[in-house]
mmCIF file of C-alpha atoms in Angstrom:
data_model
loop_
_atom_site.group_PDB
_atom_site.id
_atom_site.type_symbol
_atom_site.label_atom_id
_atom_site.label_comp_id
_atom_site.label_asym_id
_atom_site.label_seq_id
_atom_site.Cartn_x
_atom_site.Cartn_y
_atom_site.Cartn_z
ATOM 1 C CA UNK A 1 57.204 179.897 43.449
ATOM 2 C CA UNK A 2 60.002 182.162 42.107
ATOM 3 C CA UNK A 3 62.140 184.434 44.315
ATOM 4 C CA UNK A 4 60.971 187.497 42.250
ATOM 5 C CA UNK A 5 57.393 186.574 43.131
ATOM 6 C CA UNK A 6 58.063 186.108 46.864
ATOM 7 C CA UNK A 7 59.787 189.505 46.895
ATOM 8 C CA UNK A 8 56.879 191.173 45.135
ATOM 9 C CA UNK A 9 54.337 189.722 47.617
ATOM 10 C CA UNK A 10 56.446 190.728 50.749
ATOM 11 C CA UNK A 11 56.960 194.289 49.685
ATOM 12 C CA UNK A 12 53.311 194.652 48.987
ATOM 13 C CA UNK A 13 52.031 192.917 52.023
ATOM 14 C CA UNK A 14 54.431 194.682 54.396
ATOM 15 C CA UNK A 15 54.458 198.109 52.761
ATOM 16 C CA UNK A 16 52.927 201.074 54.900
ATOM 17 C CA UNK A 17 50.362 201.312 51.932
ATOM 18 C CA UNK A 18 48.917 197.794 52.655
ATOM 19 C CA UNK A 19 45.595 198.332 54.356
ATOM 20 C CA UNK A 20 46.382 196.913 57.961
ATOM 21 C CA UNK A 21 46.282 200.234 59.592
ATOM 22 C CA UNK A 22 49.703 199.796 61.318
ATOM 23 C CA UNK A 23 50.381 203.639 61.175
ATOM 24 C CA UNK A 24 47.608 204.065 63.806
ATOM 25 C CA UNK A 25 49.545 201.990 66.562
ATOM 26 C CA UNK A 26 52.883 202.818 68.475
ATOM 27 C CA UNK A 27 53.050 199.799 70.871
ATOM 28 C CA UNK A 28 53.649 202.154 73.803
ATOM 29 C CA UNK A 29 56.268 204.189 71.932
ATOM 30 C CA UNK A 30 53.988 207.301 72.390
ATOM 31 C CA UNK A 31 53.972 206.983 76.102
ATOM 32 C CA UNK A 32 57.940 206.650 76.209
ATOM 33 C CA UNK A 33 58.062 209.926 74.031
ATOM 34 C CA UNK A 34 55.594 211.641 76.256
ATOM 35 C CA UNK A 35 57.499 210.850 79.468
ATOM 36 C CA UNK A 36 60.843 211.982 77.851
ATOM 37 C CA UNK A 37 62.441 208.438 77.831
ATOM 38 C CA UNK A 38 62.725 208.655 74.162
ATOM 39 C CA UNK A 39 63.660 212.039 73.136
ATOM 40 C CA UNK A 40 66.542 211.844 70.387
ATOM 41 C CA UNK A 41 68.120 209.694 67.907
ATOM 42 C CA UNK A 42 70.126 207.726 70.406
ATOM 43 C CA UNK A 43 67.322 206.957 72.723
ATOM 44 C CA UNK A 44 65.061 206.007 69.819
ATOM 45 C CA UNK A 45 67.634 203.738 68.627
ATOM 46 C CA UNK A 46 68.078 202.092 72.017
ATOM 47 C CA UNK A 47 64.396 201.651 72.571
ATOM 48 C CA UNK A 48 63.626 199.987 69.177
ATOM 49 C CA UNK A 49 66.776 197.833 69.173
ATOM 50 C CA UNK A 50 65.573 196.764 72.880
ATOM 51 C CA UNK A 51 62.165 195.830 71.835
ATOM 52 C CA UNK A 52 63.599 193.828 68.695
ATOM 53 C CA UNK A 53 66.354 191.927 70.614
ATOM 54 C CA UNK A 54 64.756 191.374 73.974
ATOM 55 C CA UNK A 55 61.020 192.383 73.779
ATOM 56 C CA UNK A 56 57.696 191.615 72.038
ATOM 57 C CA UNK A 57 59.140 192.165 68.664
ATOM 58 C CA UNK A 58 61.307 189.058 69.254
ATOM 59 C CA UNK A 59 58.444 187.112 70.657
ATOM 60 C CA UNK A 60 56.129 187.818 67.741
ATOM 61 C CA UNK A 61 58.927 186.771 65.326
ATOM 62 C CA UNK A 62 59.476 183.368 66.940
ATOM 63 C CA UNK A 63 55.512 182.917 66.911
ATOM 64 C CA UNK A 64 55.560 183.995 63.164
ATOM 65 C CA UNK A 65 58.010 181.167 62.381
ATOM 66 C CA UNK A 66 56.027 178.588 64.132
ATOM 67 C CA UNK A 67 52.958 179.782 62.331
ATOM 68 C CA UNK A 68 54.872 179.441 58.939
ATOM 69 C CA UNK A 69 55.538 175.884 59.734
ATOM 70 C CA UNK A 70 52.217 175.215 60.973
ATOM 71 C CA UNK A 71 50.181 176.759 58.106
ATOM 72 C CA UNK A 72 48.265 173.540 57.284
ATOM 73 C CA UNK A 73 47.395 172.801 60.825
ATOM 74 C CA UNK A 74 44.380 174.874 62.009
ATOM 75 C CA UNK A 75 44.463 173.405 65.683
ATOM 76 C CA UNK A 76 48.142 174.339 65.956
ATOM 77 C CA UNK A 77 47.627 177.785 64.551
ATOM 78 C CA UNK A 78 44.959 178.168 67.054
ATOM 79 C CA UNK A 79 47.316 177.367 69.873
ATOM 80 C CA UNK A 80 50.026 179.591 68.682
ATOM 81 C CA UNK A 81 47.413 182.408 68.481
ATOM 82 C CA UNK A 82 46.272 181.789 72.019
ATOM 83 C CA UNK A 83 49.991 181.868 73.124
ATOM 84 C CA UNK A 84 50.346 185.075 71.223
ATOM 85 C CA UNK A 85 47.571 186.679 72.902
ATOM 86 C CA UNK A 86 48.512 185.442 76.186
ATOM 87 C CA UNK A 87 51.811 187.039 76.010
ATOM 88 C CA UNK A 88 50.572 190.529 75.216
ATOM 89 C CA UNK A 89 51.077 192.963 78.145
ATOM 90 C CA UNK A 90 48.358 195.255 77.774
ATOM 91 C CA UNK A 91 44.779 195.648 76.402
ATOM 92 C CA UNK A 92 45.749 197.999 73.810
ATOM 93 C CA UNK A 93 48.449 195.708 72.615
ATOM 94 C CA UNK A 94 45.948 192.917 72.448
ATOM 95 C CA UNK A 95 43.681 195.232 70.218
ATOM 96 C CA UNK A 96 46.796 196.303 68.023
ATOM 97 C CA UNK A 97 47.814 192.794 67.150
ATOM 98 C CA UNK A 98 44.333 191.355 66.512
ATOM 99 C CA UNK A 99 43.257 194.422 64.551
ATOM 100 C CA UNK A 100 46.042 194.421 62.305
ATOM 101 C CA UNK A 101 45.887 190.584 62.102
ATOM 102 C CA UNK A 102 42.317 190.666 60.830
ATOM 103 C CA UNK A 103 42.991 193.513 58.560
ATOM 104 C CA UNK A 104 46.118 191.616 56.957
ATOM 105 C CA UNK A 105 44.175 188.445 56.537
ATOM 106 C CA UNK A 106 41.246 190.283 54.820
ATOM 107 C CA UNK A 107 43.441 192.045 52.532
ATOM 108 C CA UNK A 108 45.527 189.002 51.670
ATOM 109 C CA UNK A 109 42.441 187.286 50.147
ATOM 110 C CA UNK A 110 43.325 189.099 46.893
ATOM 111 C CA UNK A 111 46.075 186.392 46.881
ATOM 112 C CA UNK A 112 44.005 183.232 47.473
ATOM 113 C CA UNK A 113 45.360 180.170 49.322
ATOM 114 C CA UNK A 114 43.533 177.442 51.284
ATOM 115 C CA UNK A 115 45.595 178.529 54.365
ATOM 116 C CA UNK A 116 43.279 181.402 54.826
ATOM 117 C CA UNK A 117 40.545 178.951 56.079
ATOM 118 C CA UNK A 118 42.858 177.586 58.769
ATOM 119 C CA UNK A 119 43.532 180.985 60.513
ATOM 120 C CA UNK A 120 42.031 181.330 63.993
ATOM 121 C CA UNK A 121 39.574 183.934 64.987
ATOM 122 C CA UNK A 122 40.747 186.432 66.337
ATOM 123 C CA UNK A 123 44.314 185.950 64.472
ATOM 124 C CA UNK A 124 47.296 187.965 65.737
ATOM 125 C CA UNK A 125 49.371 189.774 63.186
ATOM 126 C CA UNK A 126 52.405 187.503 63.206
ATOM 127 C CA UNK A 127 50.406 184.420 63.004
ATOM 128 C CA UNK A 128 48.527 185.829 60.054
ATOM 129 C CA UNK A 129 51.691 186.718 58.187
ATOM 130 C CA UNK A 130 53.521 183.563 58.877
ATOM 131 C CA UNK A 131 50.728 181.327 58.002
ATOM 132 C CA UNK A 132 49.799 183.142 54.758
ATOM 133 C CA UNK A 133 53.494 183.439 53.574
ATOM 134 C CA UNK A 134 53.724 179.797 54.000
ATOM 135 C CA UNK A 135 50.547 179.456 52.096
ATOM 136 C CA UNK A 136 52.336 180.945 49.155
ATOM 137 C CA UNK A 137 55.712 178.906 49.659
ATOM 138 C CA UNK A 138 57.522 182.021 50.556
ATOM 139 C CA UNK A 139 60.894 181.389 52.356
ATOM 140 C CA UNK A 140 60.583 181.672 56.131
ATOM 141 C CA UNK A 141 63.687 183.616 56.618
ATOM 142 C CA UNK A 142 62.684 186.097 53.958
ATOM 143 C CA UNK A 143 59.338 186.510 55.453
ATOM 144 C CA UNK A 144 60.781 187.118 58.903
ATOM 145 C CA UNK A 145 63.292 189.672 57.492
ATOM 146 C CA UNK A 146 60.412 191.357 55.845
ATOM 147 C CA UNK A 147 58.250 191.501 58.962
ATOM 148 C CA UNK A 148 60.994 192.713 61.301
ATOM 149 C CA UNK A 149 62.151 195.363 58.987
ATOM 150 C CA UNK A 150 58.663 196.773 58.389
ATOM 151 C CA UNK A 151 57.792 196.743 62.136
ATOM 152 C CA UNK A 152 61.183 198.555 62.933
ATOM 153 C CA UNK A 153 60.366 201.088 60.336
ATOM 154 C CA UNK A 154 56.925 201.659 61.738
ATOM 155 C CA UNK A 155 58.386 202.139 65.251
ATOM 156 C CA UNK A 156 61.140 204.633 63.845
ATOM 157 C CA UNK A 157 58.318 206.445 61.910
ATOM 158 C CA UNK A 158 56.600 207.098 65.171
ATOM 159 C CA UNK A 159 59.668 208.728 66.641
ATOM 160 C CA UNK A 160 60.225 210.755 63.348
ATOM 161 C CA UNK A 161 56.591 212.291 63.878
ATOM 162 C CA UNK A 162 56.541 212.733 67.610
ATOM 163 C CA UNK A 163 60.038 213.368 69.172
ATOM 164 C CA UNK A 164 60.516 214.629 66.360
ATOM 165 C CA UNK A 165 63.950 213.263 65.326
ATOM 166 C CA UNK A 166 63.400 213.954 61.611
ATOM 167 C CA UNK A 167 63.774 211.853 58.382
ATOM 168 C CA UNK A 168 67.647 211.974 58.455
ATOM 169 C CA UNK A 169 68.098 210.469 61.871
ATOM 170 C CA UNK A 170 65.153 208.076 61.266
ATOM 171 C CA UNK A 171 66.933 206.670 58.273
ATOM 172 C CA UNK A 172 70.127 206.650 60.066
ATOM 173 C CA UNK A 173 68.533 204.621 62.721
ATOM 174 C CA UNK A 174 67.139 202.039 60.256
ATOM 175 C CA UNK A 175 70.386 201.726 58.491
ATOM 176 C CA UNK A 176 72.246 200.918 61.882
ATOM 177 C CA UNK A 177 69.625 198.301 62.916
ATOM 178 C CA UNK A 178 69.863 196.451 59.596
ATOM 179 C CA UNK A 179 72.450 194.041 60.645
ATOM 180 C CA UNK A 180 70.511 193.406 64.056
ATOM 181 C CA UNK A 181 67.373 192.831 61.952
ATOM 182 C CA UNK A 182 68.996 190.327 59.772
ATOM 183 C CA UNK A 183 70.624 188.626 62.831
ATOM 184 C CA UNK A 184 67.165 188.189 64.557
ATOM 185 C CA UNK A 185 65.494 186.991 61.452
ATOM 186 C CA UNK A 186 68.121 184.045 61.525
ATOM 187 C CA UNK A 187 67.761 183.541 65.132
ATOM 188 C CA UNK A 188 63.878 183.460 65.329
ATOM 189 C CA UNK A 189 63.821 181.078 62.076
ATOM 190 C CA UNK A 190 65.291 178.391 64.317
ATOM 191 C CA UNK A 191 63.943 179.271 67.744
ATOM 192 C CA UNK A 192 61.911 176.886 69.841
ATOM 193 C CA UNK A 193 58.785 177.883 71.755
ATOM 194 C CA UNK A 194 60.938 177.471 74.904
ATOM 195 C CA UNK A 195 63.155 180.283 73.541
ATOM 196 C CA UNK A 196 60.266 182.822 73.867
ATOM 197 C CA UNK A 197 61.073 185.114 76.746
ATOM 198 C CA UNK A 198 60.822 188.953 76.744
ATOM 199 C CA UNK A 199 62.767 191.284 79.252
ATOM 200 C CA UNK A 200 61.888 194.683 77.680
ATOM 201 C CA UNK A 201 59.896 195.766 80.831
ATOM 202 C CA UNK A 202 59.946 199.406 80.064
ATOM 203 C CA UNK A 203 58.074 198.694 76.684
ATOM 204 C CA UNK A 204 55.531 196.566 78.410
ATOM 205 C CA UNK A 205 54.957 199.225 81.100
ATOM 206 C CA UNK A 206 54.683 201.999 78.582
ATOM 207 C CA UNK A 207 52.084 199.916 76.691
ATOM 208 C CA UNK A 208 49.994 199.558 79.883
ATOM 209 C CA UNK A 209 50.402 203.174 80.833
ATOM 210 C CA UNK A 210 49.305 204.250 77.390
ATOM 211 C CA UNK A 211 45.669 203.092 78.191
ATOM 212 C CA UNK A 212 45.405 206.096 80.561
ATOM 213 C CA UNK A 213 47.318 208.666 78.760
ATOM 214 C CA UNK A 214 45.079 211.633 78.203
ATOM 215 C CA UNK A 215 46.628 213.234 75.216
ATOM 216 C CA UNK A 216 47.544 210.890 72.399
ATOM 217 C CA UNK A 217 47.730 210.471 68.640
ATOM 218 C CA UNK A 218 48.075 206.521 68.512
ATOM 219 C CA UNK A 219 45.731 203.887 69.605
ATOM 220 C CA UNK A 220 48.305 202.038 71.569
#
């Protein structure tokens, strides 16, 4: 597998145009915006960085790395999926990761690999991305970098639309977070399961509160 081929796949699979429906979910950020916790460029950056470094996004990246290594072991992938779902703090977040995971696996069938038969049902999004990337011999750190970058961009996009902070501030946040994303990709590549642990409680509570939010655009 060439580096160019790896890059092509990752750019396609993690593009907003790839049909996983990620644009419909905010992972609780909509609630944080509605409550005024996230209200400008600075608070958006703090929120996204917190979820990346200390919250569910870090957890998902560690699980993605383990799924990458376990791609040929259906039983191990099932265990990782069970752990991933057990760690979701809210019903909508559970629905978000299983819905996008199923959509990713279905769309990825255009690139056949035996690993597709090893995926659990339901299959959380990071488990699907990690295992399928391994099925195509895509470098783990590259897969993590792509996954984290795409998810950060998706979160910033929510704030661009809802705060709204505008495209210029959104791009500035993405640029500022680039080295942190790269650092987390390296960290999560080597993290053990015992390294999993999230303390982004505000994000968890926001995900729970979104379930009863009366006016909303996003599904989580």
